[in-house]
């Protein structure tokens, strides 16, 4: 029945799969889950007609990402064992193993004339914490905060709020938010994160609509007016500093909600690649025997009513293609994003000078009113 919907995001889940999807595993599954998240960190897709398995995408912050494995490539062998004789589950099992152990992969690009290459990866525990932050010393003595958001979980917004508060206490001049290879997660977390950056009156963050032959407006989230029943003690906007977002073709779902909200409201420019294009919402419905259904029930639109799924992802303001390297090593997209933050600051300064305003601080945006109490507020976020 679910297959007849021809919706790749809807599926029937066995009792075990349903518990895992809702993050409520029974005790006997805990060890399995710990084992499941130890490996190289990439999603394996269907068998390719030319051999091997398609690589859907590397996980954000994973060993696979750090060596440059990209979505669309093919996995041919694991430790010299061809995967053509294996099922997808068997191939995934080979990728897992003890933390710190090495595994050699043979990978080939999707191009017709491509030559395969071998990569040695170290298995690690996955997933990583949702967010990490690093300070960057830029030109003119400026300090830029680089944040890498790996996924949207129930504690990701709290981590981002904490990172912004730390940045503000250090007097950072701007932020770079890296959403490359972020597959999404909890929709409401993307809404809450957007509200940490948006200081506008009655501006839309995201709109959900149901389609039954025509679009039926479901609900629109408004910055500064988030329902307290869902967003308990949200602190509101925490910074006015310039922001640049980095995206790629694997930035999906909740990542696209956050990007669309900040971009359409003029809060951030976007650097990178066109995003994945998943603009639909799924709900989980339990069945009597413990199994469940994951069904698409709505789609979401950006503040300017851009249909992410229908139009195939969000297009960046500036194109840049590179993969996130190992921790502490900047790739060319991060370097470009830092430069773009500096350009925004320079333009702001020139505009203030053009208007004949005196600059008491190198950062004109810090003149904007911001409730200091929010930086020290306690609560869910």
Coordinates of C-alpha atoms in Angstrom, one line a residue:
X1 CA 0.0 0.0 0.0
X2 CA 2.7 2.4 0.9
X3 CA 4.7 1.6 -2.2
X4 CA 1.7 2.4 -4.3
X5 CA 2.0 6.1 -3.2
X6 CA 5.3 6.3 -5.3
X7 CA 6.8 8.5 -2.6
X8 CA 10.4 7.7 -1.8
X9 CA 10.1 9.3 1.6
X10 CA 7.1 7.2 2.8
X11 CA 7.7 3.7 4.1
X12 CA 6.4 0.9 6.2
X13 CA 8.6 0.2 9.3
X14 CA 8.9 -3.1 11.2
X15 CA 8.7 -2.9 15.0
X16 CA 12.5 -2.7 15.3
X17 CA 12.8 -0.1 12.6
X18 CA 10.0 2.0 14.1
X19 CA 11.6 2.1 17.5
X20 CA 14.9 3.1 16.0
X21 CA 13.2 5.8 13.9
X22 CA 11.7 7.3 17.1
X23 CA 15.0 6.9 19.0
X24 CA 13.3 4.5 21.5
X25 CA 15.3 1.3 21.2
X26 CA 14.7 -1.6 23.6
X27 CA 17.6 -2.8 25.8
X28 CA 18.6 -5.6 23.5
X29 CA 19.0 -3.2 20.6
X30 CA 21.3 -0.8 22.4
X31 CA 24.5 -2.7 21.7
X32 CA 23.4 -3.1 18.1
X33 CA 22.9 0.6 17.7
X34 CA 26.3 1.4 19.2
X35 CA 27.8 -1.0 16.7
X36 CA 25.8 0.5 13.9
X37 CA 27.3 3.9 14.5
X38 CA 30.9 2.8 14.4
X39 CA 32.4 2.9 11.0
X40 CA 33.4 5.2 8.1
X41 CA 30.2 7.2 7.9
X42 CA 28.5 7.0 4.5
X43 CA 25.1 5.9 3.2
X44 CA 25.1 3.1 0.7
X45 CA 22.4 3.0 -2.0
X46 CA 21.3 0.6 -4.7
X47 CA 23.4 -1.7 -6.7
X48 CA 24.8 0.0 -9.8
X49 CA 24.3 -1.6 -13.3
X50 CA 28.0 -1.1 -14.0
X51 CA 29.1 -2.7 -10.7
X52 CA 29.4 -1.8 -7.1
X53 CA 27.0 0.2 -4.9
X54 CA 26.0 3.8 -5.3
X55 CA 27.2 6.1 -2.5
X56 CA 24.3 8.3 -1.5
X57 CA 26.4 10.7 0.7
X58 CA 29.0 10.8 3.4
X59 CA 27.9 11.7 6.9
X60 CA 28.8 15.1 8.1
X61 CA 32.1 15.1 10.0
X62 CA 32.8 11.4 9.1
X63 CA 36.0 9.7 8.0
X64 CA 34.4 9.2 4.6
X65 CA 33.8 12.9 4.2
X66 CA 37.3 13.8 5.4
X67 CA 39.0 11.8 2.6
X68 CA 36.8 13.4 0.0
X69 CA 34.2 10.6 -0.8
X70 CA 31.3 12.3 -2.6
X71 CA 27.7 11.4 -3.2
X72 CA 27.2 9.8 -6.6
X73 CA 30.4 7.8 -6.6
X74 CA 30.4 4.0 -6.5
X75 CA 31.9 1.6 -3.9
X76 CA 33.6 -1.3 -5.7
X77 CA 35.5 -3.2 -2.9
X78 CA 36.2 -3.2 0.8
X79 CA 39.6 -4.6 1.8
X80 CA 40.1 -6.1 -1.7
X81 CA 36.7 -7.9 -1.5
X82 CA 34.5 -7.0 -4.4
X83 CA 31.0 -5.9 -3.2
X84 CA 29.4 -7.3 -6.4
X85 CA 28.8 -10.6 -4.6
X86 CA 27.4 -9.0 -1.5
X87 CA 24.1 -7.6 -0.5
X88 CA 23.9 -3.9 0.6
X89 CA 23.6 -5.0 4.3
X90 CA 26.7 -7.2 4.0
X91 CA 28.7 -4.4 2.4
X92 CA 27.6 -2.0 5.2
X93 CA 28.7 -4.7 7.8
X94 CA 32.2 -4.8 6.2
X95 CA 32.5 -1.0 6.6
X96 CA 31.9 -1.3 10.4
X97 CA 34.4 -2.6 12.9
X98 CA 36.4 -1.7 16.0
X99 CA 37.0 2.0 16.7
X100 CA 40.5 2.9 15.4
X101 CA 40.8 0.0 12.9
X102 CA 41.6 0.7 9.3
X103 CA 39.7 -0.3 6.2
X104 CA 40.6 0.1 2.5
X105 CA 38.0 1.1 0.0
X106 CA 38.0 1.1 -3.8
X107 CA 35.9 3.9 -5.1
X108 CA 35.1 5.2 -8.6
X109 CA 33.6 8.5 -9.8
X110 CA 30.3 8.5 -11.6
X111 CA 31.9 9.8 -14.9
X112 CA 32.0 7.2 -17.7
X113 CA 35.8 7.4 -18.2
X114 CA 36.7 7.5 -14.5
X115 CA 39.5 5.4 -13.0
X116 CA 39.0 3.8 -9.6
X117 CA 41.1 4.9 -6.7
X118 CA 41.8 3.4 -3.3
X119 CA 41.4 5.1 0.1
X120 CA 42.4 4.0 3.6
X121 CA 40.0 5.2 6.3
X122 CA 40.0 4.9 10.1
X123 CA 36.7 3.7 11.7
X124 CA 35.3 6.0 14.3
X125 CA 32.3 6.2 16.6
X126 CA 29.3 7.9 14.9
X127 CA 27.5 10.2 15.0
X128 CA 29.4 13.2 16.2
X129 CA 28.0 15.9 18.5
X130 CA 25.6 18.0 16.5
X131 CA 27.7 21.1 16.4
X132 CA 31.3 22.2 16.7
X133 CA 32.8 25.7 16.6
X134 CA 36.2 27.1 15.8
X135 CA 37.5 30.6 16.0
X136 CA 39.3 32.1 12.9
X137 CA 41.7 35.0 13.1
X138 CA 40.9 37.0 9.9
X139 CA 42.5 40.1 8.4
X140 CA 42.4 43.5 10.2
X141 CA 42.4 41.8 13.5
X142 CA 38.9 40.5 13.1
X143 CA 37.6 37.3 14.7
X144 CA 35.2 35.0 12.8
X145 CA 33.3 32.1 14.4
X146 CA 33.1 29.0 12.1
X147 CA 30.3 26.6 13.1
X148 CA 29.8 23.2 11.6
X149 CA 26.3 21.8 12.1
X150 CA 26.3 18.0 11.5
X151 CA 22.6 17.3 11.9
X152 CA 19.3 18.6 13.5
X153 CA 18.6 16.8 16.7
X154 CA 16.6 17.8 19.8
X155 CA 19.8 19.2 21.4
X156 CA 21.2 20.9 18.3
X157 CA 19.5 24.2 18.9
X158 CA 20.7 24.4 22.4
X159 CA 24.2 23.8 21.1
X160 CA 23.9 26.5 18.5
X161 CA 22.5 29.0 21.1
X162 CA 25.4 28.2 23.4
X163 CA 27.9 28.7 20.5
X164 CA 26.4 32.1 19.6
X165 CA 26.5 33.2 23.2
X166 CA 30.2 32.2 23.3
X167 CA 30.9 34.1 20.1
X168 CA 29.1 37.2 21.4
X169 CA 31.0 37.1 24.7
X170 CA 34.3 37.0 22.7
X171 CA 33.2 39.8 20.5
X172 CA 33.3 38.0 17.2
X173 CA 32.9 40.0 14.0
X174 CA 30.9 37.5 12.1
X175 CA 29.8 33.9 11.6
X176 CA 30.2 31.1 9.1
X177 CA 27.6 28.3 9.3
X178 CA 28.6 25.1 7.4
X179 CA 25.7 22.9 6.5
X180 CA 27.4 20.7 3.9
X181 CA 26.4 17.0 4.0
X182 CA 23.8 17.9 6.7
X183 CA 20.9 15.5 5.9
X184 CA 18.4 17.4 8.2
X185 CA 16.6 16.0 11.1
X186 CA 13.9 17.5 13.3
X187 CA 11.9 20.2 11.4
X188 CA 11.0 22.2 14.5
X189 CA 14.7 22.5 15.4
X190 CA 15.4 24.3 12.1
X191 CA 12.6 26.7 12.9
X192 CA 14.1 27.3 16.4
X193 CA 17.6 27.8 15.0
X194 CA 16.4 30.4 12.4
X195 CA 14.8 32.4 15.2
X196 CA 18.2 32.7 16.9
X197 CA 19.4 34.8 14.0
X198 CA 16.3 36.7 12.8
X199 CA 15.5 40.0 14.4
X200 CA 12.5 41.0 12.3
X201 CA 8.9 41.8 13.0
X202 CA 6.3 39.3 11.7
X203 CA 8.7 37.8 9.2
X204 CA 8.0 34.2 8.1
X205 CA 10.5 31.4 8.8
X206 CA 8.7 28.6 7.0
X207 CA 5.3 27.7 5.8
X208 CA 3.9 24.1 5.7
X209 CA 1.1 23.3 3.2
X210 CA -0.9 20.2 2.4
X211 CA -1.6 19.3 -1.2
X212 CA -5.0 17.7 -2.0
X213 CA -5.3 18.8 -5.6
X214 CA -4.5 22.3 -4.5
X215 CA -2.4 23.8 -1.7
X216 CA -4.0 24.1 1.7
X217 CA -2.2 26.4 4.1
X218 CA -1.3 24.4 7.2
X219 CA 0.8 26.6 9.4
X220 CA 3.3 29.5 9.1
X221 CA 6.0 29.9 11.7
X222 CA 6.8 33.6 12.5
X223 CA 10.0 34.9 14.0
X224 CA 9.3 36.4 17.4
X225 CA 5.9 34.7 17.6
X226 CA 6.8 31.0 18.0
X227 CA 4.2 29.0 19.9
X228 CA 5.4 28.4 23.5
X229 CA 3.8 25.0 23.5
X230 CA 6.4 23.8 21.0
X231 CA 9.3 26.2 21.6
X232 CA 9.6 26.3 25.3
X233 CA 11.4 29.5 26.6
X234 CA 13.0 30.3 23.3
X235 CA 15.5 33.2 23.9
X236 CA 14.8 35.0 20.6
X237 CA 17.5 36.6 18.5
X238 CA 21.0 36.3 19.9
X239 CA 23.2 38.2 17.4
X240 CA 23.2 40.8 14.6
X241 CA 26.6 39.9 13.3
X242 CA 27.1 39.1 9.6
X243 CA 26.4 35.4 8.6
X244 CA 27.5 33.3 5.6
X245 CA 26.1 29.8 5.1
X246 CA 27.9 27.0 3.1
X247 CA 25.8 24.4 1.4
X248 CA 26.3 21.5 -1.0
X249 CA 24.1 18.9 -2.9
X250 CA 23.8 16.8 0.3
X251 CA 22.4 19.7 2.4
X252 CA 18.8 18.5 2.8
X253 CA 15.5 18.8 4.6
X254 CA 15.9 20.8 7.8
X255 CA 19.1 22.3 6.4
X256 CA 17.1 23.7 3.5
X257 CA 14.4 25.1 5.9
X258 CA 17.1 27.0 7.8
X259 CA 18.9 28.2 4.6
X260 CA 15.6 29.3 3.1
X261 CA 14.5 31.2 6.2
X262 CA 17.8 33.1 6.6
X263 CA 18.4 33.8 3.0
X264 CA 14.9 34.9 2.1
X265 CA 14.8 37.3 5.0
X266 CA 18.1 38.9 3.9
X267 CA 19.9 37.6 7.0
X268 CA 22.6 35.5 5.2
X269 CA 24.2 34.9 1.8
X270 CA 24.7 31.3 0.7
X271 CA 27.9 30.0 -0.7
X272 CA 28.4 26.5 -2.2
X273 CA 26.3 24.2 -4.3
X274 CA 22.6 23.8 -5.0
X275 CA 21.0 21.9 -2.1
X276 CA 19.4 18.4 -2.3
X277 CA 15.8 19.4 -2.7
X278 CA 13.8 17.6 0.0
X279 CA 11.0 20.0 1.0
X280 CA 8.5 17.5 2.5
X281 CA 7.4 16.6 6.0
X282 CA 6.9 13.1 7.3
X283 CA 4.9 12.0 10.3
X284 CA 5.1 8.6 12.1
X285 CA 2.0 6.6 12.8
X286 CA 2.1 3.6 15.1
X287 CA 0.4 0.3 14.3
X288 CA -1.1 -2.2 16.9
X289 CA 1.7 -4.7 16.5
X290 CA 4.5 -2.2 17.2
X291 CA 5.3 -1.5 13.5
X292 CA 4.6 1.9 12.0
X293 CA 4.2 4.0 9.0
X294 CA 6.3 7.0 7.9
X295 CA 4.1 9.1 5.6
X296 CA 4.6 12.4 3.8
X297 CA 1.8 14.7 5.1
X298 CA 2.9 18.1 3.9
X299 CA 5.5 20.2 2.1
X300 CA 7.2 23.3 3.3
X301 CA 7.9 26.6 1.5
X302 CA 10.5 29.2 2.2
X303 CA 9.4 32.7 3.3
X304 CA 9.2 33.7 -0.4
X305 CA 7.1 30.6 -1.1
X306 CA 9.9 28.8 -2.9
X307 CA 8.9 25.1 -3.3
X308 CA 12.1 23.3 -2.5
X309 CA 11.0 19.8 -3.7
X310 CA 9.2 21.0 -6.8
X311 CA 12.0 23.3 -8.0
X312 CA 14.8 21.0 -7.0
X313 CA 16.7 22.6 -4.2
X314 CA 18.0 26.0 -3.2
X315 CA 20.5 27.8 -5.5
X316 CA 23.4 29.5 -3.7
X317 CA 24.3 33.2 -4.2
X318 CA 27.9 32.2 -5.0
X319 CA 29.1 28.8 -6.3
X320 CA 31.9 26.9 -4.5
X321 CA 32.6 23.2 -4.6
X322 CA 34.9 21.5 -2.1
X323 CA 34.6 18.9 0.6
X324 CA 35.1 19.5 4.3
X325 CA 38.6 18.4 5.2
X326 CA 39.8 17.0 8.5
X327 CA 39.1 19.0 11.6
X328 CA 41.3 22.2 11.8
X329 CA 42.1 22.2 8.1
X330 CA 40.2 24.7 6.0
X331 CA 39.0 24.0 2.5
X332 CA 38.5 26.6 -0.2
X333 CA 34.8 27.1 0.6
X334 CA 35.4 27.9 4.2
X335 CA 38.2 30.3 3.2
X336 CA 35.8 32.0 0.7
X337 CA 33.1 32.2 3.3
X338 CA 35.4 34.0 5.8
X339 CA 36.3 36.4 3.1
X340 CA 32.7 37.0 2.3
X341 CA 31.9 37.8 5.9
X342 CA 34.7 40.4 5.8
X343 CA 33.3 41.9 2.6
X344 CA 29.9 42.3 4.4
X345 CA 31.6 44.1 7.3
X346 CA 33.6 46.4 4.9
X347 CA 30.4 47.3 3.0
X348 CA 28.6 48.1 6.2
X349 CA 31.4 50.4 7.3
X350 CA 31.4 52.2 3.9
X351 CA 27.6 52.7 4.2
X352 CA 27.9 54.2 7.6
X353 CA 30.6 56.6 6.4
X354 CA 28.6 57.5 3.4
X355 CA 25.7 58.5 5.7
X356 CA 28.1 60.7 7.7
X357 CA 27.8 58.5 10.8
X358 CA 30.6 58.4 13.3
X359 CA 32.1 54.9 13.8
X360 CA 33.0 54.3 17.5
X361 CA 33.4 50.6 16.8
X362 CA 34.8 48.7 13.8
X363 CA 31.5 46.8 13.8
X364 CA 28.5 49.1 12.9
X365 CA 26.0 46.2 13.4
X366 CA 26.8 46.1 17.1
X367 CA 25.0 49.5 17.4
X368 CA 21.7 47.7 16.8
X369 CA 19.8 47.1 20.0
X370 CA 20.1 43.6 21.4
X371 CA 18.6 42.5 24.8
X372 CA 21.7 41.6 26.8
X373 CA 19.5 39.5 29.1
X374 CA 19.0 37.0 26.2
X375 CA 22.7 36.2 26.2
X376 CA 22.5 35.0 29.8
X377 CA 19.0 33.6 29.8
X378 CA 18.3 30.1 31.1
X379 CA 15.9 27.6 29.8
X380 CA 15.5 25.0 27.1
X381 CA 17.9 26.8 24.8

